[in-house]
Coordinates of C-alpha atoms in Angstrom, one line a residue:
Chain B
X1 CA 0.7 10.9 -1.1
X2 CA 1.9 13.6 -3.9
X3 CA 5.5 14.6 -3.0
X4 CA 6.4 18.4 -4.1
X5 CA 8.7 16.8 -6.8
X6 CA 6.2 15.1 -8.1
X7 CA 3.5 17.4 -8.1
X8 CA 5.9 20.2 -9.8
X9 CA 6.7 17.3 -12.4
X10 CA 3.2 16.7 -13.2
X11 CA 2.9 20.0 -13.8
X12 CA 5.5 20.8 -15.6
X13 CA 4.6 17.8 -18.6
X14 CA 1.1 19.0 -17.8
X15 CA 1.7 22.4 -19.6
X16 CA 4.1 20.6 -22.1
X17 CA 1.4 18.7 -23.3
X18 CA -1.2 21.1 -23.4
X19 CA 0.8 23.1 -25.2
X20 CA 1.4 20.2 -28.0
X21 CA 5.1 19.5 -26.7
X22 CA 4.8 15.9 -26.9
X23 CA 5.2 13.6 -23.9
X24 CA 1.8 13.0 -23.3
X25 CA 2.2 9.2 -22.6
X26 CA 4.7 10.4 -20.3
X27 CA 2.4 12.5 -18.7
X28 CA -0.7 9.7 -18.6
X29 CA 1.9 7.1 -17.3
X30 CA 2.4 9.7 -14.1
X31 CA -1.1 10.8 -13.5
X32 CA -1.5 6.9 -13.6
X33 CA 0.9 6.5 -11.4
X34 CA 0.2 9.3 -8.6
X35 CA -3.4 8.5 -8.5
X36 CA -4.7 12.1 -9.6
X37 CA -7.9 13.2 -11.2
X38 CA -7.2 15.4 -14.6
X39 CA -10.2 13.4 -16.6
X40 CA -10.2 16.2 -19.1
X41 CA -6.5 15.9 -19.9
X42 CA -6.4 12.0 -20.0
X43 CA -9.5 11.9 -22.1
X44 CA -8.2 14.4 -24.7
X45 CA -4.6 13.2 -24.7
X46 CA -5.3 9.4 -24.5
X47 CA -7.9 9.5 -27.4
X48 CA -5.5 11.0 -29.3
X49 CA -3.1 8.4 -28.8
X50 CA -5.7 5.5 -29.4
X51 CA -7.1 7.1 -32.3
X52 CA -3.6 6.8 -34.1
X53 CA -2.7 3.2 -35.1
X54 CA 1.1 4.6 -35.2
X55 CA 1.6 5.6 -31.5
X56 CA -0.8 3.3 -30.5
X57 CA 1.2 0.4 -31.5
X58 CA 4.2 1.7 -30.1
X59 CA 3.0 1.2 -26.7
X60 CA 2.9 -2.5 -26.8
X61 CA 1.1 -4.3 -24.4
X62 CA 0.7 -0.9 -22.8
X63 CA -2.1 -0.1 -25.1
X64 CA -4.8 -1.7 -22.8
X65 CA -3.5 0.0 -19.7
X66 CA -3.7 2.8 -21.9
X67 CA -8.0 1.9 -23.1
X68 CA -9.0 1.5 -19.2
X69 CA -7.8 4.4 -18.5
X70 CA -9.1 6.1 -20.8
X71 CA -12.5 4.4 -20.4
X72 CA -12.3 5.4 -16.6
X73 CA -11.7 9.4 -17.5
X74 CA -14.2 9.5 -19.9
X75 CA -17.2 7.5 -17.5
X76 CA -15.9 10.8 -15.3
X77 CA -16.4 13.5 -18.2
X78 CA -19.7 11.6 -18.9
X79 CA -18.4 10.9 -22.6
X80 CA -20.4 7.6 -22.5
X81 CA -19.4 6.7 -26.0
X82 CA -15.6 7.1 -26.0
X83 CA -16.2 4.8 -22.6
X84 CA -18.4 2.1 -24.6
X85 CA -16.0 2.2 -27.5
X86 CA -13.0 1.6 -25.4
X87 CA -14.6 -1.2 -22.8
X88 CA -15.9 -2.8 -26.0
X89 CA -12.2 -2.9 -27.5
X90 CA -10.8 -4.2 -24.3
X91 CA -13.5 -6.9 -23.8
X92 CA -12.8 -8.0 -27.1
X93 CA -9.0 -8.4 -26.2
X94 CA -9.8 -10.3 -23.2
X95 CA -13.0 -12.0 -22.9
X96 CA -12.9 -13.5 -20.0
X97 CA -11.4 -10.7 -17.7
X98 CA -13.0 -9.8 -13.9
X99 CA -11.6 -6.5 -14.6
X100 CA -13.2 -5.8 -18.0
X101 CA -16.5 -6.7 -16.1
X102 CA -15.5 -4.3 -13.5
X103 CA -15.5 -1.5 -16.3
X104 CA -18.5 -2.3 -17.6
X105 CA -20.4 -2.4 -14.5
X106 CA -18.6 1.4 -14.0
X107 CA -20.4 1.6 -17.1
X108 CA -23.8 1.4 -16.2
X109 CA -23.1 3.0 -13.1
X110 CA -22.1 5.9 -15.3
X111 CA -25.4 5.8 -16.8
X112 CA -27.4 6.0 -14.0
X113 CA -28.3 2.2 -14.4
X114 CA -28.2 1.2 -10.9
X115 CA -29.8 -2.0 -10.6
X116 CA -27.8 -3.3 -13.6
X117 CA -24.8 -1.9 -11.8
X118 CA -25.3 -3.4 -8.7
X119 CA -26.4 -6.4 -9.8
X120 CA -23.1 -6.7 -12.1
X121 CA -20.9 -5.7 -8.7
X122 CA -23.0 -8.6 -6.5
X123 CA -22.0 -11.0 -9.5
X124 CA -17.7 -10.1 -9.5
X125 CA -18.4 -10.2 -5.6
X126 CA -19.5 -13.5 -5.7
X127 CA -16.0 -14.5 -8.0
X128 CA -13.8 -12.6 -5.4
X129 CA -15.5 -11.7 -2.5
X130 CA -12.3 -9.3 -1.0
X131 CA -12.3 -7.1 -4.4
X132 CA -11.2 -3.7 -2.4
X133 CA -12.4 -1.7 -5.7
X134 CA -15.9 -3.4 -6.0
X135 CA -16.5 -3.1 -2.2
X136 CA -15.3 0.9 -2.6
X137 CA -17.6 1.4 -6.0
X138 CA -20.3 0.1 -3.8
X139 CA -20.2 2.9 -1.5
X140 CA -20.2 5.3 -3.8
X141 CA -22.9 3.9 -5.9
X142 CA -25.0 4.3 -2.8
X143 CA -23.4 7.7 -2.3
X144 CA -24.2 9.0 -6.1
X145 CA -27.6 7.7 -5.5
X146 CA -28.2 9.9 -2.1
X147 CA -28.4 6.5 -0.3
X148 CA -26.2 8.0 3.0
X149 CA -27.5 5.0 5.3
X150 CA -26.9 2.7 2.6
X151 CA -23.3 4.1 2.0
X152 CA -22.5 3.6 5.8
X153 CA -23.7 -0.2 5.7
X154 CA -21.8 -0.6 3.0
X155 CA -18.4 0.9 4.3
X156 CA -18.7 -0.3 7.8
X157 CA -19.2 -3.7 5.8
X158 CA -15.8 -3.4 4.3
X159 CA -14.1 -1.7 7.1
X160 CA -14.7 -4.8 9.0
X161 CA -12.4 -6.9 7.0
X162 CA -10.4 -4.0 5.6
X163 CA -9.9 -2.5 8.9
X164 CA -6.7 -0.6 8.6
X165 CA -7.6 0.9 5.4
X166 CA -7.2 4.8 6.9
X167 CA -8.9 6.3 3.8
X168 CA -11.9 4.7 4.1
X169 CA -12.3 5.9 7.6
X170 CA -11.8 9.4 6.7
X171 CA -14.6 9.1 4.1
X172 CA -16.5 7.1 6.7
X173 CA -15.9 10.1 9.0
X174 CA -17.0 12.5 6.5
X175 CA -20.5 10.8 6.0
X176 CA -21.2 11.0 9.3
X177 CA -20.1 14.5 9.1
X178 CA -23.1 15.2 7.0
X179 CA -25.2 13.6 8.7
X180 CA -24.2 15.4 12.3
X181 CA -23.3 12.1 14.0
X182 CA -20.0 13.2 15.2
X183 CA -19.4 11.0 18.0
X184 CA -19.3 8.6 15.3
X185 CA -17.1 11.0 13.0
X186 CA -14.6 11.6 16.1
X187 CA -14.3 7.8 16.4
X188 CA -13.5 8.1 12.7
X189 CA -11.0 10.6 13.2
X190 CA -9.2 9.3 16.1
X191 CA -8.8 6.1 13.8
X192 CA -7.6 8.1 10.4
X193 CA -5.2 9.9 13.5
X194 CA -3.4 6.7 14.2
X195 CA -2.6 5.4 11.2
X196 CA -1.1 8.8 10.1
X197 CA -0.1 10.7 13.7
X198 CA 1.5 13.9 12.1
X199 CA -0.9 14.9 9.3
X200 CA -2.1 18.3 10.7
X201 CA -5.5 17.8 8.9
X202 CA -6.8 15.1 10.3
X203 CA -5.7 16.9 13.8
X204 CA -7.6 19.8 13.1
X205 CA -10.9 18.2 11.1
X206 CA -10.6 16.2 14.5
X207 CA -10.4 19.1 16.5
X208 CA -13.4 20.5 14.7
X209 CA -15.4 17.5 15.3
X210 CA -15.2 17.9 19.5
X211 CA -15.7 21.5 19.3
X212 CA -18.8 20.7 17.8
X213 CA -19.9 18.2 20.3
X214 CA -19.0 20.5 22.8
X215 CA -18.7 20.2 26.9
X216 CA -16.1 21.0 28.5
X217 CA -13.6 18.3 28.9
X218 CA -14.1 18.1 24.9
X219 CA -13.3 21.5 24.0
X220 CA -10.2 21.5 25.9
X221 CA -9.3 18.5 24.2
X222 CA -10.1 20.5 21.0
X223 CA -8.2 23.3 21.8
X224 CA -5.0 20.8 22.6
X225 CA -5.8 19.7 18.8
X226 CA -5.7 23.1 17.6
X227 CA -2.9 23.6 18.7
X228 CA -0.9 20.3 17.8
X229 CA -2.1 21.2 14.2
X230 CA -0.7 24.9 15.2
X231 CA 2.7 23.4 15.8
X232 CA 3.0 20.4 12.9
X233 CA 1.6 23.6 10.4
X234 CA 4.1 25.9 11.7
X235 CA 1.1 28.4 12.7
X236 CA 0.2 28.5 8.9
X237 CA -3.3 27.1 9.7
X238 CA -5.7 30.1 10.1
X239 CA -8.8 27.6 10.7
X240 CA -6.7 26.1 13.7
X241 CA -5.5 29.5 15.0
X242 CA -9.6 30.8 15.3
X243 CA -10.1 27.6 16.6
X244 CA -8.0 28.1 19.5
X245 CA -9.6 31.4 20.0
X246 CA -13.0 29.9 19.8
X247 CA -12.1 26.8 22.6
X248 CA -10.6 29.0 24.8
X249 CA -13.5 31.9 24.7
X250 CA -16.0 28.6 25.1
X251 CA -13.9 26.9 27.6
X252 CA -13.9 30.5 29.6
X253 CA -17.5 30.8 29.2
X254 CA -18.0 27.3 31.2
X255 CA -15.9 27.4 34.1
X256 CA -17.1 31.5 34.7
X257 CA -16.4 31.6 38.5
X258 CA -14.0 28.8 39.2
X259 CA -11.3 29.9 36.8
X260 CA -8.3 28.1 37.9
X261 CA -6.3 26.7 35.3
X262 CA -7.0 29.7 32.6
X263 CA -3.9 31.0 33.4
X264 CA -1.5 29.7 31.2
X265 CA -4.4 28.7 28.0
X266 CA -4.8 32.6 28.1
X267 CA -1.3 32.9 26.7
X268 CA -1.8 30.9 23.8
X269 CA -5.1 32.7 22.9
X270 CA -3.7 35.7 22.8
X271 CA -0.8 34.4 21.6
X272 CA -2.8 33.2 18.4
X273 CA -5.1 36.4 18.2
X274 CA -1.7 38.0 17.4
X275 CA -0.4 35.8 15.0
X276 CA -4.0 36.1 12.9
X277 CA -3.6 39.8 13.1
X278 CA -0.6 39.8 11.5
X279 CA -1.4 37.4 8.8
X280 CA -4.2 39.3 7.7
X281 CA -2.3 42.6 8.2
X282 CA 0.0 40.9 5.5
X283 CA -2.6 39.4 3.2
X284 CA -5.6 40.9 3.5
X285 CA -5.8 44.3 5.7
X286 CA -9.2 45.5 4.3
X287 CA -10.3 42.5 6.6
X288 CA -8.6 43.8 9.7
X289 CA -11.4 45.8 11.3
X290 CA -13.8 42.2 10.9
X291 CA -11.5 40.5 12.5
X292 CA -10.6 42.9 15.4
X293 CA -14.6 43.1 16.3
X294 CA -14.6 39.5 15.9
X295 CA -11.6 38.9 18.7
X296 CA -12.6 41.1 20.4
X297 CA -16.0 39.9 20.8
X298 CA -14.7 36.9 21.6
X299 CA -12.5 38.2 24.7
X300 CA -15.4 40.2 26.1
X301 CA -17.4 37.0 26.3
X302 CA -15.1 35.7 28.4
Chain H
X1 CA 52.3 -30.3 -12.0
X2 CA 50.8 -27.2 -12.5
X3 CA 52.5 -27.5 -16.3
X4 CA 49.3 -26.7 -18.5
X5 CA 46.8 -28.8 -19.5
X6 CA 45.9 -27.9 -23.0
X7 CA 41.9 -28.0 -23.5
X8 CA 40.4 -29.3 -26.4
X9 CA 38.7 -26.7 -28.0
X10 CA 35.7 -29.0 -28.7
X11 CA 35.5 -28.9 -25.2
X12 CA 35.1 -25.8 -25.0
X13 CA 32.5 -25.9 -28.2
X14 CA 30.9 -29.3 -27.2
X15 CA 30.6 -29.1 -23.1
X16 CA 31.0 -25.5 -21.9
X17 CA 28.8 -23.5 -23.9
X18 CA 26.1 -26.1 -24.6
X19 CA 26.0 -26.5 -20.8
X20 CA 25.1 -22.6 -20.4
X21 CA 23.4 -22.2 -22.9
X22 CA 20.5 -25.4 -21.9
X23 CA 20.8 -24.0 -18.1
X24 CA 19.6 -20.7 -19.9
X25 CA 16.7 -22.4 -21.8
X26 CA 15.5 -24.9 -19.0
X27 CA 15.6 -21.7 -16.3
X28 CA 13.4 -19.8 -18.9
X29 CA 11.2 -22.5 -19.7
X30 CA 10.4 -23.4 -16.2
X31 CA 9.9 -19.6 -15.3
X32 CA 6.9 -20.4 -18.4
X33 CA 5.7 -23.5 -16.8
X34 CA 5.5 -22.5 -13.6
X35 CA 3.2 -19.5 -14.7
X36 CA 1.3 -22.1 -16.7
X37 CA 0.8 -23.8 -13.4
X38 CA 0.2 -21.3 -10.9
X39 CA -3.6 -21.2 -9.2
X40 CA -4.8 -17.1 -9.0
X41 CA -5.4 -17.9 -5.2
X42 CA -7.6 -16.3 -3.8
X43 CA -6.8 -15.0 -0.4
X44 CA -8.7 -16.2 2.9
X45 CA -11.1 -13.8 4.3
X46 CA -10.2 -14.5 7.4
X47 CA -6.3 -14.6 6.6
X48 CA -6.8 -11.0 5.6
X49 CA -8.6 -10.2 8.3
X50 CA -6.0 -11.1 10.6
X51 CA -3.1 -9.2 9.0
X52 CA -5.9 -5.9 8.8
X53 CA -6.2 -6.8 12.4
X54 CA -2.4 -6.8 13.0
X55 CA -1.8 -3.7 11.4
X56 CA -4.4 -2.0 12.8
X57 CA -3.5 -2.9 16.4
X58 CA 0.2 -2.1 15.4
X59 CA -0.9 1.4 14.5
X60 CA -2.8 2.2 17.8
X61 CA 0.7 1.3 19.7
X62 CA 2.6 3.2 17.3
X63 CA 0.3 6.3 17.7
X64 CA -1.1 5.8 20.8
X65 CA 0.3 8.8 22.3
X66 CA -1.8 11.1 20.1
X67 CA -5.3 10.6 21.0
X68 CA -7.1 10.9 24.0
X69 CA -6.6 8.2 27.0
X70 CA -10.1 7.4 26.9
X71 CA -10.2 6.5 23.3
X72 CA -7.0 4.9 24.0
X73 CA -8.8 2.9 26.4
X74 CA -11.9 2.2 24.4
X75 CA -10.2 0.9 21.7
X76 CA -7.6 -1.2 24.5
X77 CA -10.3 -3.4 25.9
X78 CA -12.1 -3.8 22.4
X79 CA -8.6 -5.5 21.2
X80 CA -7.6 -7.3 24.1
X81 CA -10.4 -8.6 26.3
X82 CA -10.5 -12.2 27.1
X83 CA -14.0 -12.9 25.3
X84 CA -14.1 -11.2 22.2
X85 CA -11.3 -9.4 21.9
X86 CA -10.0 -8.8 17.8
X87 CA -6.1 -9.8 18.7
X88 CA -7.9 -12.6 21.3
X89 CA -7.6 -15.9 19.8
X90 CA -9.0 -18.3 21.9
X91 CA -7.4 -21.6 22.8
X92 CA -7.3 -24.6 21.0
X93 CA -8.4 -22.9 17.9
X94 CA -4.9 -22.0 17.5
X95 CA -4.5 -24.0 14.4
X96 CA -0.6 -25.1 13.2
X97 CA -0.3 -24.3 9.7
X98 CA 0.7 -28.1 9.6
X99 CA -2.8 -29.2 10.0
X100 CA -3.8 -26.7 8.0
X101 CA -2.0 -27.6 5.2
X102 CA -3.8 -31.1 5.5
X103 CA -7.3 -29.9 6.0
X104 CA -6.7 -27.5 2.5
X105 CA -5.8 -29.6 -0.4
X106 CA -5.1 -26.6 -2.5
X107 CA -2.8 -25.5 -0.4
X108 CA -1.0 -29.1 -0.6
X109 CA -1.7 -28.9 -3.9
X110 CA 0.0 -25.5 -4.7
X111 CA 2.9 -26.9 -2.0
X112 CA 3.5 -29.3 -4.7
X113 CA 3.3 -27.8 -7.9
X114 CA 5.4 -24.9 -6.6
X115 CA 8.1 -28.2 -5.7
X116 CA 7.7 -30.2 -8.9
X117 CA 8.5 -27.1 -11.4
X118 CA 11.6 -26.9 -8.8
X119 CA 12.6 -30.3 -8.2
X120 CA 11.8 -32.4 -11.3
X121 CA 13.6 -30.3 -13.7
X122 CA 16.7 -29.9 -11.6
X123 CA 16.7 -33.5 -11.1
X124 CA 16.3 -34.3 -15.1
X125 CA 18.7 -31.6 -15.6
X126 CA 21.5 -32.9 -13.2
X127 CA 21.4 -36.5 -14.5
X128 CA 21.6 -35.3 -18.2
X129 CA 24.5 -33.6 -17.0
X130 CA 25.8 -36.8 -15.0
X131 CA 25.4 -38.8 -18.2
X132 CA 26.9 -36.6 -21.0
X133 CA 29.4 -34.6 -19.5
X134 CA 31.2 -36.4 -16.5
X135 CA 34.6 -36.0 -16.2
X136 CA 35.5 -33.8 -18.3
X137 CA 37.6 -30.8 -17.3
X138 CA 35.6 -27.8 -18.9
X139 CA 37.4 -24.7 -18.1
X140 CA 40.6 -23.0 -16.5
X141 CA 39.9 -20.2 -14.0
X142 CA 42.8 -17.6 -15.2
X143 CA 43.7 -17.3 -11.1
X144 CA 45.1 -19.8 -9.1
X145 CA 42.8 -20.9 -5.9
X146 CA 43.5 -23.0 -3.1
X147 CA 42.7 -26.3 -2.4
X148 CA 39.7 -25.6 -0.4
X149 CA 37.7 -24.7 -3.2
X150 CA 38.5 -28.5 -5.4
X151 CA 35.5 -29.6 -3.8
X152 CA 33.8 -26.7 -5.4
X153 CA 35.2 -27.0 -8.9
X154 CA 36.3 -29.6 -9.5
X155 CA 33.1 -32.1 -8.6
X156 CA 33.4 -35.2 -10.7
X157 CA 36.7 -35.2 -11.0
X158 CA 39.0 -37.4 -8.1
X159 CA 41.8 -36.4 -8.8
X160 CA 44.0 -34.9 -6.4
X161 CA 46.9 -34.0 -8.5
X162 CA 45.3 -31.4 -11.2
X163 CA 45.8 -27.4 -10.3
X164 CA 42.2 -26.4 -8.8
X165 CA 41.9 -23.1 -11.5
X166 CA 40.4 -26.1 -13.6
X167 CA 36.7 -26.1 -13.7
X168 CA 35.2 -29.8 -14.3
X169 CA 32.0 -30.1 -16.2
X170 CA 29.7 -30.9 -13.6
X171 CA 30.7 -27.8 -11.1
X172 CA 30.0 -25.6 -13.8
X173 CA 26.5 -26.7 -13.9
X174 CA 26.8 -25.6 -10.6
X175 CA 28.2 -22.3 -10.8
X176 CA 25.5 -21.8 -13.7
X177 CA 22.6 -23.3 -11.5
X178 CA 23.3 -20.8 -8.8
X179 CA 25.0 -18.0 -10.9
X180 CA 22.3 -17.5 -13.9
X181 CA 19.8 -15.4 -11.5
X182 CA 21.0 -12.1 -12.7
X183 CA 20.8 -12.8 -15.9
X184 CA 17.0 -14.6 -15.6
X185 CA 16.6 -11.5 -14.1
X186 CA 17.4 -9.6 -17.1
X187 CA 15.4 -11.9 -19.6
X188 CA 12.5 -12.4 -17.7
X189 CA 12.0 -9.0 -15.7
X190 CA 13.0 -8.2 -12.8
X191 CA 10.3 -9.8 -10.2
X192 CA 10.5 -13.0 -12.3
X193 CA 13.5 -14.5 -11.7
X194 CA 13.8 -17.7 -11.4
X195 CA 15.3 -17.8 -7.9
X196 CA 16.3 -21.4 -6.5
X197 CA 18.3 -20.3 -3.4
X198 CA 15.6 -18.2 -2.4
X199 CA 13.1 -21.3 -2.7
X200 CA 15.6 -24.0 -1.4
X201 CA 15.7 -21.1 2.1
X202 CA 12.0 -21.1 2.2
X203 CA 11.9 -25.0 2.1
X204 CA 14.0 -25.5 4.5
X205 CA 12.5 -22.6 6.8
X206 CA 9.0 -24.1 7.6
X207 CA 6.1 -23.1 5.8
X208 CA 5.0 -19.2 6.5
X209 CA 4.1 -18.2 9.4
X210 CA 1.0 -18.5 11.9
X211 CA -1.1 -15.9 12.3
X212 CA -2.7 -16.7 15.7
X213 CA 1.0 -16.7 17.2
X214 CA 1.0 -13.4 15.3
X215 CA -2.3 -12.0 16.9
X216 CA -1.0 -13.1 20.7
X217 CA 2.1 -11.5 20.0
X218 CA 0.9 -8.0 18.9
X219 CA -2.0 -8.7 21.9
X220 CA 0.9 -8.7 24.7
X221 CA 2.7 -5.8 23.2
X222 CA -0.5 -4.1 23.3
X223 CA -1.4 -5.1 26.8
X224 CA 2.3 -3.6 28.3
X225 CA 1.5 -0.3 26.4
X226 CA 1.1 2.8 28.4
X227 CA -0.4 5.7 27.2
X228 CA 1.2 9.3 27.7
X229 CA -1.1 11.6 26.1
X230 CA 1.4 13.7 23.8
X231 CA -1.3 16.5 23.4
X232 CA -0.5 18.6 26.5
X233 CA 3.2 19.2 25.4
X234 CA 1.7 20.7 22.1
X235 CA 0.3 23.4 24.1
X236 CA 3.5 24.3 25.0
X237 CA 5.3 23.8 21.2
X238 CA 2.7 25.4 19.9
X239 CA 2.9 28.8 22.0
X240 CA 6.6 28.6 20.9
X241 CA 5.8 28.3 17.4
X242 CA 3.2 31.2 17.7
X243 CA 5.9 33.5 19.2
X244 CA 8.7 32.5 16.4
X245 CA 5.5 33.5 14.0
X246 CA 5.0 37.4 15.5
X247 CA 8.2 38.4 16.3

């Protein structure tokens, strides 16, 4: 996770560097460090740093920290050669290195070698078969190469030993996502919900999930999600406010005739019709009519 | 009695400071042959499992009020039933890290290197110390102390009558044994120091812990755990938010 501080510090050296203010290792060492993709901005910055013997020594044993990063940005900005050059230089440091043959298999997957690549990951496997990375580059090898089953295998593979990895569940919840298996994704969800219980994304992408499947006893469960992600937003969440509109209009439309506990759902409904009105009243009022056909469609149905 | 004893200052030149300064060298020289010696172990599949298991399960008790009772319940009965339950070890295969340690050589193995870089150069160490530099009085603490602490500085020395502010040679290979860390901590990094109270506690304290007792443990808590779906109050929370929002 990015903290505010963080992310307003990144930016901040970001623009310093751009703007040829020095501090770009400074600025690397944090992207580094906070896990974020700029592989533009490490490519150019980096190169520039390896391509000068004078900072580059500087950096002491840095330096190769330095090369695989850059190597890694530059597989990402398909600069194939400025990754060659810099795997080559590292593998010449250290020969014998799992991690140097981890590049270079990023390598060929970078060019679209997949056999080679795979057969290069099966072979580090083999060394250490709990390599988090490998198992991960696996999926999305089989992802990059539209292989969706494959990617599944593979994740639900690693999942089995690397059970409480919670990102991996989200991306496994995703893929089945696209594929419109969303028992599977909700199963997903609910696990990427208990590792983090008060991230309001996962509440809602959950929510979205049992809306979809539909049936009664799910939407209501959808519309409670809506509306936890309502409450952890602080009703910032537009998606979650139509979706409590949406449940309750569906929910309405299933239990026509007995209609007992609508009472107090109708409350938040409307509740959350107003608070959309007035948001796009604020930020975007040539919208409003759309939107008032739209709720009110929605109310009629019921 | 407590006129002053005058130190020799080749003491001081000859004793004190050669004392420090080979605890110095010998702590940064085994911090070197230790890394020399250390195995890149490769962890256990199984092992990891386990802890993935552990945390896992941990995370559906701590969060078990925010999803559904019936996922709740799915996921209940996939831990904890009595066949093939993930936190369900079955008995007997409850191994004690004891035999474990037998039925692994490397584990032995690293047991033992881990013990020799402690104990053979401490042992060296202390009798080069026993041989060269008994009896001497090395230092003077500027503050006076009270007899309880002779036994502490003034090892080597039986003699009852000298003030206890003096320091005998083979306490302060003590006090530098135990006192160096921060300063290994500076030379070496911080991670690296060479820490031999931490290692003497660990030996002492059986050997890590056992994960089966780890997985029954966290089975229990889960079995006791009652699930109050949270959800519903959201309703509620959220209606209140919605209000604060339009007015």
């Amino acid at each position: 996770m990015v903290t505010k501080t963080e992310e307003s510090q990144l930016k901040n050296l970001e623009i310093q560097v751009d703007n040829g203010g020095g501090g770009a290792w400074e600025f690397l060492s944090l992207v580094r460090k906070l896990k974020v993709r700029r592989s533009d901005k490490v490519l150019k910055h980096g190169l520039s740093i390896l391509n000068d013997p004078k900072q580059r020594s500087t950096l002491g044993s840095e330096e190769w920290t330095l090369y695989e990063q850059v190597a890694v940005a530059a597989m990402d900005c398909q600069s194939l050669d400025v990754a060659q050059d810099c795997t080559k230089a590292l593998r010449k440091r250290f020969p014998e290195s799992k991690r140097v043959g981890r590049l270079e298999a990023m390598l060929l997957e970078a060019k679209g070698s997949w056999d080679m690549a795979e057969k290069a990951y099966t072979s580090l496997l083999e060394d250490n078969p709990l390599d988090q990375i490998i198992h991960k580059r696996r999926v999305a090898m089989a992802k990059a190469q539209g292989n969706i089953s494959g990617a599944i295998e593979w994740l639900n593979k690693y999942l089995e030993i690397f059970m409480a990895d919670h990102d991996a569940w989200r991306e496994l919840a995703e893929i089945y996502l696209s594929l419109q298996m969303y028992k599977q994704a909700a199963f997903c969800y609910e696990e990427v919900i208990l590792a983090q219980p008060t991230v309001p994304l996962y509440h809602l992408a959950y929510a979205d999930v049992l809306y979809t499947l539909g049936g009664l006893e799910n939407l209501q469960t959808a519309k409670k999600y809506y509306a936890s992600t309502i409450d952890l937003t602080g009703g910032k969440n537009t998606r979650a406010l139509f979706g409590v509109c949406l449940c309750t209009s569906a929910i309405a439309q299933l239990t026509k005739g007995k209609n007992k506990e609508d009472k107090e759902g109708s409350q938040l409904h409307s509740l959350a019709a107003k608070a959309l009105e007035k948001d796009y009243k604020q930020r975007a009022p040539d919208k409003l009519p759309q939107l008032t056909t739209a709720l009110k469609s929605l109310t009629l149905s019921s | 009695m407590a006129e002053d004893l005058v130190l020799d200052t080749a003491i001081r030149d000859w004793v004190l400071i050669p004392l420090s300064v080979v605890m110095v060298l010998i702590g940064v020289l085994r911090y070197f042959v230790s890394k020399l010696m250390r195995s890149s172990q490769t962890p256990d599949a199984k092992i990891v499992r386990e802890g993935q298991v552990m945390l896992r399960a941990r995370n559906l008790r701590a969060g078990a009020n925010f999803i559904p009772s019936k996922a709740f319940r799915a996921r209940k009965i996939y831990y904890c039933n009595e066949e093939n339950g993930l936190l369900f070890v079955p008995k007997g295969q409850a191994q004690n890290p004891q035999a474990q340690m037998f039925s692994d050589p490397n584990m032995a193995m690293d047991m033992m290197k881990k013990n020799l870089s402690m104990i053979i150069p401490q042992t060296l160490t202390f009798a080069w110390v026993n041989f060269f530099f008994s009896g001497f009085v090395a230092a003077k603490i500027p503050f006076p102390l009270t007899q309880r602490f002779r036994s502490m500085l003034q090892n080597g020395i039986d003699l009852s009558t000298v003030d206890v502010s003096y320091v005998s040679s083979r306490s302060w290979y003590f006090l530098n044994l135990f006192g160096l860390r921060g300063l290994f901590s500076l030379i070496l990094g911080e991670e690296n120091a060479v820490d031999d109270t931490q290692r003497m506690m660990q030996m002492g304290g059986g050997f890590g812990f056992d994960p089966s007792k780890g997985l029954s443990v966290e089975k229990d808590n889960l079995d006791i755990t009652q699930h109050d779906w949270a959800l519903p109050n959201f309703e509620q929370r959220a209606e209140d938010v919605l209000k604060k929002v339009i007015s």
